[in-house]
């Protein structure tokens, strides 16, 4: 059984993330952030067996897939963004990228730990703090990851995991202390999120499955690993750039400056 986070729980998580962002986390260098991400990656490797078993229990996938595919990719993703953390100035020549702040992240059931890594690693590399809600049916590895983050010595409040169903996600989306929403899930819910944040200053990345995945107005389509890397980073930075849209390396629609 998992707790169903209430409005008060979400509010506490967001305030904790804000305190961390405005405190120790925003004062450390990109190089230091990279060290934390590298430490997380190494600890995931060290605890790979435990995470693999939990991931299979969580989503029902074969242990071979969790052990040989999912968990190694999760570690690789944190290693990768550990390398980006002190190189952001090179990603946006002539611009001074700044972190957005507190990122609210909502992920689905199908790749619980990988989805978590895809959301959290770039956000932390760019200097943001996060409040993440896993799917209510697959929360085990997210909670285990929270334990790992504590063991890794990240400053309190940088990563916050809240469990619950749709109402908990809605509390995150509508919280005034959230600066960015990153959502992966159904197209219908993605459209509801867009309506909820319309007229606010919240940035957003929304990927909807099963239906027409282009939830935004048509934009530019780019390809190539370099652009995909920049896209992932750009959605967590507020740079004064003209915006278009392009496919993220994992299929999402994200914002990039041209």
GROMACS .gro file of C-alpha atoms in nm:
model
  258
    1UNK     CA    1   0.000   0.000   0.000
    2UNK     CA    2   0.115   0.353  -0.081
    3UNK     CA    3   0.018   0.685   0.065
    4UNK     CA    4  -0.215   0.905  -0.138
    5UNK     CA    5  -0.046   1.242  -0.119
    6UNK     CA    6  -0.286   1.522  -0.028
    7UNK     CA    7  -0.277   1.890  -0.116
    8UNK     CA    8  -0.089   1.950   0.210
    9UNK     CA    9   0.168   1.683   0.121
   10UNK     CA   10   0.228   1.832  -0.224
   11UNK     CA   11   0.250   2.180  -0.078
   12UNK     CA   12   0.513   2.061   0.170
   13UNK     CA   13   0.714   1.894  -0.109
   14UNK     CA   14   0.703   2.202  -0.331
   15UNK     CA   15   0.805   2.435  -0.048
   16UNK     CA   16   1.090   2.200   0.043
   17UNK     CA   17   1.205   2.198  -0.320
   18UNK     CA   18   1.184   2.578  -0.334
   19UNK     CA   19   1.389   2.610  -0.016
   20UNK     CA   20   1.655   2.380  -0.160
   21UNK     CA   21   1.659   2.565  -0.492
   22UNK     CA   22   1.698   2.906  -0.332
   23UNK     CA   23   1.948   2.771  -0.080
   24UNK     CA   24   2.235   2.529  -0.116
   25UNK     CA   25   2.151   2.378  -0.456
   26UNK     CA   26   2.154   2.702  -0.655
   27UNK     CA   27   2.479   2.811  -0.494
   28UNK     CA   28   2.688   2.513  -0.600
   29UNK     CA   29   2.873   2.497  -0.931
   30UNK     CA   30   2.788   2.286  -1.233
   31UNK     CA   31   3.096   2.079  -1.159
   32UNK     CA   32   2.961   1.998  -0.813
   33UNK     CA   33   2.620   1.909  -0.954
   34UNK     CA   34   2.796   1.677  -1.196
   35UNK     CA   35   2.967   1.503  -0.907
   36UNK     CA   36   2.633   1.437  -0.741
   37UNK     CA   37   2.489   1.296  -1.064
   38UNK     CA   38   2.797   1.080  -1.113
   39UNK     CA   39   2.760   0.949  -0.759
   40UNK     CA   40   2.395   0.863  -0.822
   41UNK     CA   41   2.492   0.675  -1.139
   42UNK     CA   42   2.759   0.474  -0.959
   43UNK     CA   43   2.521   0.386  -0.676
   44UNK     CA   44   2.259   0.269  -0.925
   45UNK     CA   45   2.521   0.037  -1.072
   46UNK     CA   46   2.614  -0.089  -0.727
   47UNK     CA   47   2.248  -0.157  -0.641
   48UNK     CA   48   2.154  -0.281  -0.988
   49UNK     CA   49   2.030  -0.619  -0.867
   50UNK     CA   50   1.797  -0.463  -0.612
   51UNK     CA   51   1.659  -0.211  -0.861
   52UNK     CA   52   1.616  -0.481  -1.126
   53UNK     CA   53   1.410  -0.702  -0.896
   54UNK     CA   54   1.196  -0.409  -0.782
   55UNK     CA   55   1.140  -0.293  -1.139
   56UNK     CA   56   1.017  -0.638  -1.239
   57UNK     CA   57   0.789  -0.655  -0.935
   58UNK     CA   58   0.671  -0.303  -1.010
   59UNK     CA   59   0.572  -0.341  -1.374
   60UNK     CA   60   0.573  -0.715  -1.437
   61UNK     CA   61   0.845  -0.712  -1.702
   62UNK     CA   62   1.093  -1.003  -1.724
   63UNK     CA   63   1.390  -0.973  -1.489
   64UNK     CA   64   1.620  -1.012  -1.787
   65UNK     CA   65   1.483  -0.694  -1.941
   66UNK     CA   66   1.505  -0.498  -1.616
   67UNK     CA   67   1.855  -0.627  -1.539
   68UNK     CA   68   2.011  -0.606  -1.885
   69UNK     CA   69   1.830  -0.307  -2.035
   70UNK     CA   70   1.642  -0.073  -1.803
   71UNK     CA   71   1.875  -0.038  -1.506
   72UNK     CA   72   2.197  -0.006  -1.714
   73UNK     CA   73   2.028   0.264  -1.923
   74UNK     CA   74   1.922   0.448  -1.609
   75UNK     CA   75   2.281   0.454  -1.482
   76UNK     CA   76   2.407   0.560  -1.826
   77UNK     CA   77   2.160   0.848  -1.835
   78UNK     CA   78   2.284   0.987  -1.503
   79UNK     CA   79   2.645   0.944  -1.617
   80UNK     CA   80   2.566   1.133  -1.935
   81UNK     CA   81   2.408   1.433  -1.763
   82UNK     CA   82   2.683   1.435  -1.504
   83UNK     CA   83   2.905   1.528  -1.797
   84UNK     CA   84   2.670   1.803  -1.918
   85UNK     CA   85   2.629   1.978  -1.583
   86UNK     CA   86   2.939   2.200  -1.618
   87UNK     CA   87   2.917   2.252  -1.995
   88UNK     CA   88   2.585   2.434  -2.033
   89UNK     CA   89   2.748   2.756  -2.148
   90UNK     CA   90   2.879   2.565  -2.451
   91UNK     CA   91   2.530   2.439  -2.533
   92UNK     CA   92   2.396   2.793  -2.581
   93UNK     CA   93   2.673   3.015  -2.720
   94UNK     CA   94   2.625   3.381  -2.640
   95UNK     CA   95   2.354   3.310  -2.384
   96UNK     CA   96   2.364   3.271  -2.009
   97UNK     CA   97   2.131   2.983  -1.925
   98UNK     CA   98   1.959   2.994  -1.587
   99UNK     CA   99   1.766   2.718  -1.411
  100UNK     CA  100   1.389   2.748  -1.409
  101UNK     CA  101   1.342   2.654  -1.044
  102UNK     CA  102   1.107   2.385  -0.914
  103UNK     CA  103   1.002   2.126  -1.173
  104UNK     CA  104   0.685   1.921  -1.126
  105UNK     CA  105   0.723   1.586  -1.302
  106UNK     CA  106   0.458   1.320  -1.365
  107UNK     CA  107   0.552   0.985  -1.520
  108UNK     CA  108   0.357   0.678  -1.642
  109UNK     CA  109   0.371   0.309  -1.558
  110UNK     CA  110   0.547   0.150  -1.855
  111UNK     CA  111   0.914   0.237  -1.785
  112UNK     CA  112   0.903   0.352  -1.421
  113UNK     CA  113   1.274   0.387  -1.346
  114UNK     CA  114   1.378   0.494  -1.696
  115UNK     CA  115   1.108   0.761  -1.706
  116UNK     CA  116   1.230   0.886  -1.370
  117UNK     CA  117   1.587   0.910  -1.501
  118UNK     CA  118   1.477   1.087  -1.820
  119UNK     CA  119   1.298   1.349  -1.610
  120UNK     CA  120   1.526   1.395  -1.309
  121UNK     CA  121   1.878   1.373  -1.456
  122UNK     CA  122   1.858   1.672  -1.696
  123UNK     CA  123   1.662   1.878  -1.442
  124UNK     CA  124   1.932   1.834  -1.178
  125UNK     CA  125   2.213   1.886  -1.428
  126UNK     CA  126   2.064   2.224  -1.510
  127UNK     CA  127   2.036   2.327  -1.146
  128UNK     CA  128   1.665   2.272  -1.084
  129UNK     CA  129   1.494   2.089  -0.800
  130UNK     CA  130   1.212   1.842  -0.862
  131UNK     CA  131   0.884   1.712  -0.725
  132UNK     CA  132   0.809   1.386  -0.906
  133UNK     CA  133   0.496   1.170  -0.897
  134UNK     CA  134   0.531   0.814  -1.030
  135UNK     CA  135   0.230   0.622  -1.159
  136UNK     CA  136   0.016   0.495  -0.872
  137UNK     CA  137   0.059   0.138  -0.999
  138UNK     CA  138   0.440   0.149  -1.027
  139UNK     CA  139   0.585   0.347  -0.739
  140UNK     CA  140   0.835   0.102  -0.590
  141UNK     CA  141   1.152   0.200  -0.775
  142UNK     CA  142   1.078   0.572  -0.740
  143UNK     CA  143   1.062   0.533  -0.363
  144UNK     CA  144   1.380   0.326  -0.369
  145UNK     CA  145   1.544   0.599  -0.575
  146UNK     CA  146   1.448   0.853  -0.308
  147UNK     CA  147   1.632   0.637  -0.057
  148UNK     CA  148   1.936   0.626  -0.287
  149UNK     CA  149   1.933   1.005  -0.322
  150UNK     CA  150   1.947   1.039   0.055
  151UNK     CA  151   2.237   0.795   0.070
  152UNK     CA  152   2.414   0.990  -0.205
  153UNK     CA  153   2.413   1.299   0.017
  154UNK     CA  154   2.217   1.536  -0.207
  155UNK     CA  155   2.102   1.846  -0.018
  156UNK     CA  156   1.762   1.796   0.144
  157UNK     CA  157   1.472   1.893  -0.082
  158UNK     CA  158   1.649   1.867  -0.418
  159UNK     CA  159   1.455   1.550  -0.511
  160UNK     CA  160   1.105   1.496  -0.374
  161UNK     CA  161   0.889   1.192  -0.454
  162UNK     CA  162   0.515   1.203  -0.387
  163UNK     CA  163   0.288   0.905  -0.452
  164UNK     CA  164  -0.076   0.908  -0.549
  165UNK     CA  165  -0.320   0.895  -0.839
  166UNK     CA  166  -0.462   1.161  -1.067
  167UNK     CA  167  -0.566   1.404  -0.795
  168UNK     CA  168  -0.212   1.415  -0.661
  169UNK     CA  169  -0.085   1.493  -1.010
  170UNK     CA  170  -0.343   1.770  -1.041
  171UNK     CA  171  -0.220   1.922  -0.715
  172UNK     CA  172   0.132   1.935  -0.857
  173UNK     CA  173   0.018   2.087  -1.187
  174UNK     CA  174  -0.190   2.357  -1.019
  175UNK     CA  175   0.054   2.448  -0.742
  176UNK     CA  176   0.167   2.809  -0.769
  177UNK     CA  177   0.517   2.719  -0.654
  178UNK     CA  178   0.589   2.503  -0.960
  179UNK     CA  179   0.788   2.666  -1.240
  180UNK     CA  180   0.776   2.386  -1.497
  181UNK     CA  181   0.558   2.080  -1.562
  182UNK     CA  182   0.702   1.774  -1.737
  183UNK     CA  183   0.436   1.512  -1.810
  184UNK     CA  184   0.435   1.181  -1.994
  185UNK     CA  185   0.105   0.994  -2.019
  186UNK     CA  186  -0.222   0.996  -2.204
  187UNK     CA  187  -0.305   1.262  -2.460
  188UNK     CA  188  -0.629   1.343  -2.280
  189UNK     CA  189  -0.455   1.423  -1.953
  190UNK     CA  190  -0.189   1.618  -2.141
  191UNK     CA  191  -0.459   1.842  -2.288
  192UNK     CA  192  -0.610   1.893  -1.943
  193UNK     CA  193  -0.269   1.999  -1.813
  194UNK     CA  194  -0.230   2.249  -2.096
  195UNK     CA  195  -0.568   2.400  -2.009
  196UNK     CA  196  -0.478   2.413  -1.641
  197UNK     CA  197  -0.154   2.605  -1.693
  198UNK     CA  198  -0.283   2.832  -1.972
  199UNK     CA  199  -0.235   3.194  -1.875
  200UNK     CA  200   0.038   3.113  -1.623
  201UNK     CA  201   0.413   3.153  -1.650
  202UNK     CA  202   0.474   2.780  -1.612
  203UNK     CA  203   0.691   2.614  -1.873
  204UNK     CA  204   0.580   2.272  -1.989
  205UNK     CA  205   0.682   1.957  -2.169
  206UNK     CA  206   0.393   1.726  -2.247
  207UNK     CA  207   0.408   1.391  -2.426
  208UNK     CA  208   0.080   1.211  -2.490
  209UNK     CA  209   0.050   0.851  -2.600
  210UNK     CA  210  -0.193   0.655  -2.815
  211UNK     CA  211  -0.349   0.947  -3.001
  212UNK     CA  212  -0.206   1.229  -3.207
  213UNK     CA  213   0.115   1.303  -3.018
  214UNK     CA  214   0.159   1.656  -3.150
  215UNK     CA  215  -0.010   1.837  -2.861
  216UNK     CA  216   0.139   2.167  -2.971
  217UNK     CA  217   0.114   2.380  -3.279
  218UNK     CA  218   0.329   2.246  -3.564
  219UNK     CA  219   0.693   2.346  -3.552
  220UNK     CA  220   1.033   2.247  -3.673
  221UNK     CA  221   1.156   1.889  -3.678
  222UNK     CA  222   1.526   1.836  -3.626
  223UNK     CA  223   1.723   1.517  -3.609
  224UNK     CA  224   2.065   1.414  -3.486
  225UNK     CA  225   2.204   1.340  -3.144
  226UNK     CA  226   2.348   1.688  -3.088
  227UNK     CA  227   2.011   1.859  -3.128
  228UNK     CA  228   1.841   1.598  -2.915
  229UNK     CA  229   2.089   1.669  -2.636
  230UNK     CA  230   2.030   2.042  -2.656
  231UNK     CA  231   1.656   1.993  -2.659
  232UNK     CA  232   1.663   1.793  -2.341
  233UNK     CA  233   1.870   2.057  -2.169
  234UNK     CA  234   1.681   2.356  -2.306
  235UNK     CA  235   1.347   2.256  -2.160
  236UNK     CA  236   1.493   2.299  -1.813
  237UNK     CA  237   1.653   2.636  -1.880
  238UNK     CA  238   1.502   2.978  -1.926
  239UNK     CA  239   1.713   3.138  -2.196
  240UNK     CA  240   1.592   3.435  -2.397
  241UNK     CA  241   1.561   3.244  -2.722
  242UNK     CA  242   1.301   3.235  -2.996
  243UNK     CA  243   1.098   2.919  -2.945
  244UNK     CA  244   0.999   2.644  -3.183
  245UNK     CA  245   0.914   2.280  -3.129
  246UNK     CA  246   1.095   1.959  -3.206
  247UNK     CA  247   1.100   1.594  -3.115
  248UNK     CA  248   1.284   1.495  -2.800
  249UNK     CA  249   1.506   1.190  -2.821
  250UNK     CA  250   1.243   0.981  -2.645
  251UNK     CA  251   0.950   1.090  -2.858
  252UNK     CA  252   0.823   1.390  -2.662
  253UNK     CA  253   0.743   1.732  -2.794
  254UNK     CA  254   0.978   1.983  -2.637
  255UNK     CA  255   1.074   2.347  -2.668
  256UNK     CA  256   1.401   2.467  -2.814
  257UNK     CA  257   1.550   2.798  -2.914
  258UNK     CA  258   1.666   2.853  -3.270
   0.00000   0.00000   0.00000
